[in-house]
């Protein structure tokens, strides 16, 4: 949702008929139409433009939406999953929309409160790394210890990027230190 252009967000989500706006030379399906009968994942729902929030509320409440420039509503059967790291309970987010999104909440605590997951995540990330590994090369124990004790404000995404930088440093024959790998 953060990547949507506010001027075209409604067309991206709900579609548009030919000529609905300048440059709309063809009809286009929106994400709800493309997800018909399936699941639509809306990442960073907290960044949804304020003008779009009532439209999302309507489609969540009734399943109805109207493509830009269309004369009739469409019906969506798409299931919706939304994610955010923002506090949606603040005044800036449409509280009625929030109530519709609350039907099933999975709260994932920050990585700093579940340090026991760091080792498992490191193994997973290492096994899925696209970087070629040299035989016998592995993360230094001191670095793994630093990883386990760091607070990771950027959570798993930050851990993944820092691990990638560490692997690149190891390929160059360097001994990586967490302080030089973490961007603050």
mmCIF file of C-alpha atoms in Angstrom:
data_model
loop_
_atom_site.group_PDB
_atom_site.id
_atom_site.type_symbol
_atom_site.label_atom_id
_atom_site.label_comp_id
_atom_site.label_asym_id
_atom_site.label_seq_id
_atom_site.Cartn_x
_atom_site.Cartn_y
_atom_site.Cartn_z
ATOM 1 C CA UNK A 1 0.000 0.000 0.000
ATOM 2 C CA UNK A 2 2.950 2.317 0.593
ATOM 3 C CA UNK A 3 3.971 1.949 -3.041
ATOM 4 C CA UNK A 4 0.601 2.998 -4.452
ATOM 5 C CA UNK A 5 0.474 6.346 -6.194
ATOM 6 C CA UNK A 6 -2.323 8.170 -4.340
ATOM 7 C CA UNK A 7 -3.785 9.507 -7.600
ATOM 8 C CA UNK A 8 -4.018 6.021 -9.121
ATOM 9 C CA UNK A 9 -4.529 3.919 -5.977
ATOM 10 C CA UNK A 10 -8.241 3.401 -6.650
ATOM 11 C CA UNK A 11 -7.510 2.209 -10.200
ATOM 12 C CA UNK A 12 -4.734 -0.086 -8.940
ATOM 13 C CA UNK A 13 -7.029 -1.670 -6.361
ATOM 14 C CA UNK A 14 -10.421 -1.603 -8.077
ATOM 15 C CA UNK A 15 -9.655 -1.230 -11.784
ATOM 16 C CA UNK A 16 -10.785 1.343 -14.311
ATOM 17 C CA UNK A 17 -12.759 1.450 -17.532
ATOM 18 C CA UNK A 18 -11.272 2.802 -20.728
ATOM 19 C CA UNK A 19 -11.129 6.615 -20.586
ATOM 20 C CA UNK A 20 -11.760 6.820 -16.831
ATOM 21 C CA UNK A 21 -8.764 9.109 -16.401
ATOM 22 C CA UNK A 22 -6.107 10.732 -18.554
ATOM 23 C CA UNK A 23 -3.986 7.981 -20.013
ATOM 24 C CA UNK A 24 -6.530 5.183 -19.443
ATOM 25 C CA UNK A 25 -6.501 3.964 -23.040
ATOM 26 C CA UNK A 26 -7.651 0.477 -22.113
ATOM 27 C CA UNK A 27 -9.794 -1.014 -19.387
ATOM 28 C CA UNK A 28 -7.713 -2.472 -16.600
ATOM 29 C CA UNK A 29 -8.418 -4.966 -13.873
ATOM 30 C CA UNK A 30 -7.643 -3.944 -10.343
ATOM 31 C CA UNK A 31 -6.058 -6.088 -7.669
ATOM 32 C CA UNK A 32 -9.446 -7.119 -6.260
ATOM 33 C CA UNK A 33 -10.561 -8.435 -9.665
ATOM 34 C CA UNK A 34 -7.252 -10.231 -10.170
ATOM 35 C CA UNK A 35 -7.600 -11.874 -6.759
ATOM 36 C CA UNK A 36 -11.138 -13.097 -7.468
ATOM 37 C CA UNK A 37 -11.677 -16.360 -5.613
ATOM 38 C CA UNK A 38 -8.198 -16.135 -4.102
ATOM 39 C CA UNK A 39 -6.323 -14.146 -1.482
ATOM 40 C CA UNK A 40 -5.163 -10.541 -1.803
ATOM 41 C CA UNK A 41 -2.257 -9.508 0.440
ATOM 42 C CA UNK A 42 -2.117 -5.804 1.253
ATOM 43 C CA UNK A 43 1.270 -5.056 2.788
ATOM 44 C CA UNK A 44 1.784 -1.867 4.780
ATOM 45 C CA UNK A 45 -1.972 -1.330 5.177
ATOM 46 C CA UNK A 46 -1.171 1.524 7.573
ATOM 47 C CA UNK A 47 0.100 3.547 4.602
ATOM 48 C CA UNK A 48 -3.182 3.346 2.709
ATOM 49 C CA UNK A 49 -4.079 6.824 1.429
ATOM 50 C CA UNK A 50 -6.919 8.346 3.476
ATOM 51 C CA UNK A 51 -9.053 8.734 0.341
ATOM 52 C CA UNK A 52 -8.835 4.976 -0.344
ATOM 53 C CA UNK A 53 -9.655 3.787 3.181
ATOM 54 C CA UNK A 54 -13.457 4.262 2.825
ATOM 55 C CA UNK A 55 -13.344 2.319 -0.460
ATOM 56 C CA UNK A 56 -11.557 -0.558 1.264
ATOM 57 C CA UNK A 57 -14.082 -0.372 4.089
ATOM 58 C CA UNK A 58 -16.913 -0.789 1.588
ATOM 59 C CA UNK A 59 -15.382 -3.780 -0.178
ATOM 60 C CA UNK A 60 -14.617 -5.465 3.150
ATOM 61 C CA UNK A 61 -18.118 -4.808 4.473
ATOM 62 C CA UNK A 62 -20.180 -5.793 1.453
ATOM 63 C CA UNK A 63 -17.787 -7.198 -1.152
ATOM 64 C CA UNK A 64 -18.839 -4.408 -3.537
ATOM 65 C CA UNK A 65 -16.507 -2.032 -5.320
ATOM 66 C CA UNK A 66 -16.767 0.158 -8.364
ATOM 67 C CA UNK A 67 -13.955 0.412 -10.908
ATOM 68 C CA UNK A 68 -13.091 4.000 -11.813
ATOM 69 C CA UNK A 69 -15.483 5.313 -14.447
ATOM 70 C CA UNK A 70 -17.738 2.245 -14.293
ATOM 71 C CA UNK A 71 -21.519 2.516 -14.150
ATOM 72 C CA UNK A 72 -22.043 -0.599 -12.028
ATOM 73 C CA UNK A 73 -20.515 -2.164 -8.976
ATOM 74 C CA UNK A 74 -18.484 -5.346 -9.118
ATOM 75 C CA UNK A 75 -18.547 -8.039 -6.461
ATOM 76 C CA UNK A 76 -15.351 -9.415 -4.932
ATOM 77 C CA UNK A 77 -14.948 -12.777 -3.270
ATOM 78 C CA UNK A 78 -11.257 -12.212 -2.596
ATOM 79 C CA UNK A 79 -10.017 -12.987 0.889
ATOM 80 C CA UNK A 80 -7.898 -10.232 2.345
ATOM 81 C CA UNK A 81 -4.727 -10.437 4.405
ATOM 82 C CA UNK A 82 -3.182 -7.187 5.572
ATOM 83 C CA UNK A 83 0.077 -6.491 7.365
ATOM 84 C CA UNK A 84 1.664 -3.482 8.985
ATOM 85 C CA UNK A 85 4.217 -2.484 11.555
ATOM 86 C CA UNK A 86 2.319 0.711 12.366
ATOM 87 C CA UNK A 87 -0.092 1.427 15.200
ATOM 88 C CA UNK A 88 -3.439 1.420 13.418
ATOM 89 C CA UNK A 89 -5.226 2.411 16.598
ATOM 90 C CA UNK A 90 -3.966 5.976 16.220
ATOM 91 C CA UNK A 91 -6.279 8.710 14.967
ATOM 92 C CA UNK A 92 -4.751 8.719 11.473
ATOM 93 C CA UNK A 93 -6.273 5.412 10.376
ATOM 94 C CA UNK A 94 -9.967 4.858 9.602
ATOM 95 C CA UNK A 95 -11.227 3.125 12.745
ATOM 96 C CA UNK A 96 -14.211 1.552 10.997
ATOM 97 C CA UNK A 97 -11.825 -0.023 8.482
ATOM 98 C CA UNK A 98 -9.643 -1.202 11.343
ATOM 99 C CA UNK A 99 -12.646 -2.952 12.930
ATOM 100 C CA UNK A 100 -13.236 -4.862 9.658
ATOM 101 C CA UNK A 101 -9.568 -5.834 9.487
ATOM 102 C CA UNK A 102 -9.605 -7.101 13.082
ATOM 103 C CA UNK A 103 -11.563 -10.266 12.346
ATOM 104 C CA UNK A 104 -8.425 -12.365 12.883
ATOM 105 C CA UNK A 105 -5.191 -10.823 14.164
ATOM 106 C CA UNK A 106 -1.806 -12.481 14.305
ATOM 107 C CA UNK A 107 0.553 -10.397 16.383
ATOM 108 C CA UNK A 108 4.179 -11.197 15.663
ATOM 109 C CA UNK A 109 6.414 -9.868 18.432
ATOM 110 C CA UNK A 110 9.601 -8.056 17.411
ATOM 111 C CA UNK A 111 12.687 -10.185 16.944
ATOM 112 C CA UNK A 112 14.365 -8.637 20.009
ATOM 113 C CA UNK A 113 11.749 -10.322 22.229
ATOM 114 C CA UNK A 114 12.247 -13.759 20.693
ATOM 115 C CA UNK A 115 16.010 -14.114 20.439
ATOM 116 C CA UNK A 116 15.643 -17.901 20.401
ATOM 117 C CA UNK A 117 14.451 -17.532 16.791
ATOM 118 C CA UNK A 118 17.632 -15.803 15.587
ATOM 119 C CA UNK A 119 19.667 -19.006 15.223
ATOM 120 C CA UNK A 120 16.880 -20.768 13.336
ATOM 121 C CA UNK A 121 16.429 -17.725 11.094
ATOM 122 C CA UNK A 122 20.171 -17.561 10.407
ATOM 123 C CA UNK A 123 20.179 -21.223 9.355
ATOM 124 C CA UNK A 124 17.159 -20.672 7.126
ATOM 125 C CA UNK A 125 18.629 -17.547 5.547
ATOM 126 C CA UNK A 126 21.986 -19.239 5.021
ATOM 127 C CA UNK A 127 20.372 -22.257 3.361
ATOM 128 C CA UNK A 128 18.460 -19.958 1.003
ATOM 129 C CA UNK A 129 21.337 -17.593 0.291
ATOM 130 C CA UNK A 130 22.073 -17.030 -3.373
ATOM 131 C CA UNK A 131 25.677 -16.227 -2.533
ATOM 132 C CA UNK A 132 28.120 -19.010 -3.333
ATOM 133 C CA UNK A 133 29.776 -20.315 -0.192
ATOM 134 C CA UNK A 134 33.363 -21.423 -0.021
ATOM 135 C CA UNK A 135 33.956 -24.899 1.422
ATOM 136 C CA UNK A 136 34.752 -24.567 5.112
ATOM 137 C CA UNK A 137 33.548 -20.971 5.302
ATOM 138 C CA UNK A 138 31.052 -20.264 8.003
ATOM 139 C CA UNK A 139 29.995 -17.404 10.183
ATOM 140 C CA UNK A 140 32.464 -16.742 12.996
ATOM 141 C CA UNK A 141 31.084 -17.763 16.387
ATOM 142 C CA UNK A 142 31.700 -14.242 17.747
ATOM 143 C CA UNK A 143 29.573 -12.779 14.948
ATOM 144 C CA UNK A 144 26.758 -15.272 15.564
ATOM 145 C CA UNK A 145 26.880 -14.263 19.237
ATOM 146 C CA UNK A 146 26.646 -10.585 18.253
ATOM 147 C CA UNK A 147 23.694 -11.402 15.987
ATOM 148 C CA UNK A 148 21.935 -13.181 18.864
ATOM 149 C CA UNK A 149 22.432 -10.244 21.229
ATOM 150 C CA UNK A 150 21.512 -7.429 18.842
ATOM 151 C CA UNK A 151 18.022 -5.858 19.138
ATOM 152 C CA UNK A 152 17.210 -5.894 15.382
ATOM 153 C CA UNK A 153 14.928 -2.832 15.138
ATOM 154 C CA UNK A 154 14.322 -3.760 11.477
ATOM 155 C CA UNK A 155 13.403 -7.315 12.479
ATOM 156 C CA UNK A 156 13.916 -10.223 10.060
ATOM 157 C CA UNK A 157 14.370 -7.992 7.004
ATOM 158 C CA UNK A 158 17.284 -6.202 8.700
ATOM 159 C CA UNK A 159 18.756 -9.504 9.903
ATOM 160 C CA UNK A 160 18.638 -10.817 6.342
ATOM 161 C CA UNK A 161 20.382 -7.760 4.887
ATOM 162 C CA UNK A 162 23.078 -7.712 7.564
ATOM 163 C CA UNK A 163 23.696 -11.433 7.078
ATOM 164 C CA UNK A 164 24.080 -10.842 3.348
ATOM 165 C CA UNK A 165 26.662 -8.101 4.008
ATOM 166 C CA UNK A 166 28.489 -10.467 6.392
ATOM 167 C CA UNK A 167 28.604 -13.207 3.756
ATOM 168 C CA UNK A 168 29.957 -10.769 1.183
ATOM 169 C CA UNK A 169 32.653 -9.636 3.637
ATOM 170 C CA UNK A 170 33.584 -13.278 4.291
ATOM 171 C CA UNK A 171 33.909 -13.878 0.536
ATOM 172 C CA UNK A 172 36.364 -10.981 0.397
ATOM 173 C CA UNK A 173 38.415 -12.588 3.153
ATOM 174 C CA UNK A 174 37.371 -10.054 5.772
ATOM 175 C CA UNK A 175 36.338 -10.827 9.334
ATOM 176 C CA UNK A 176 32.986 -9.070 9.609
ATOM 177 C CA UNK A 177 32.034 -7.173 12.752
ATOM 178 C CA UNK A 178 28.376 -6.470 13.493
ATOM 179 C CA UNK A 179 29.053 -2.770 14.188
ATOM 180 C CA UNK A 180 30.354 -2.307 10.642
ATOM 181 C CA UNK A 181 27.500 -4.278 9.089
ATOM 182 C CA UNK A 182 24.551 -2.592 10.819
ATOM 183 C CA UNK A 183 23.322 0.597 9.212
ATOM 184 C CA UNK A 184 22.034 2.970 11.858
#
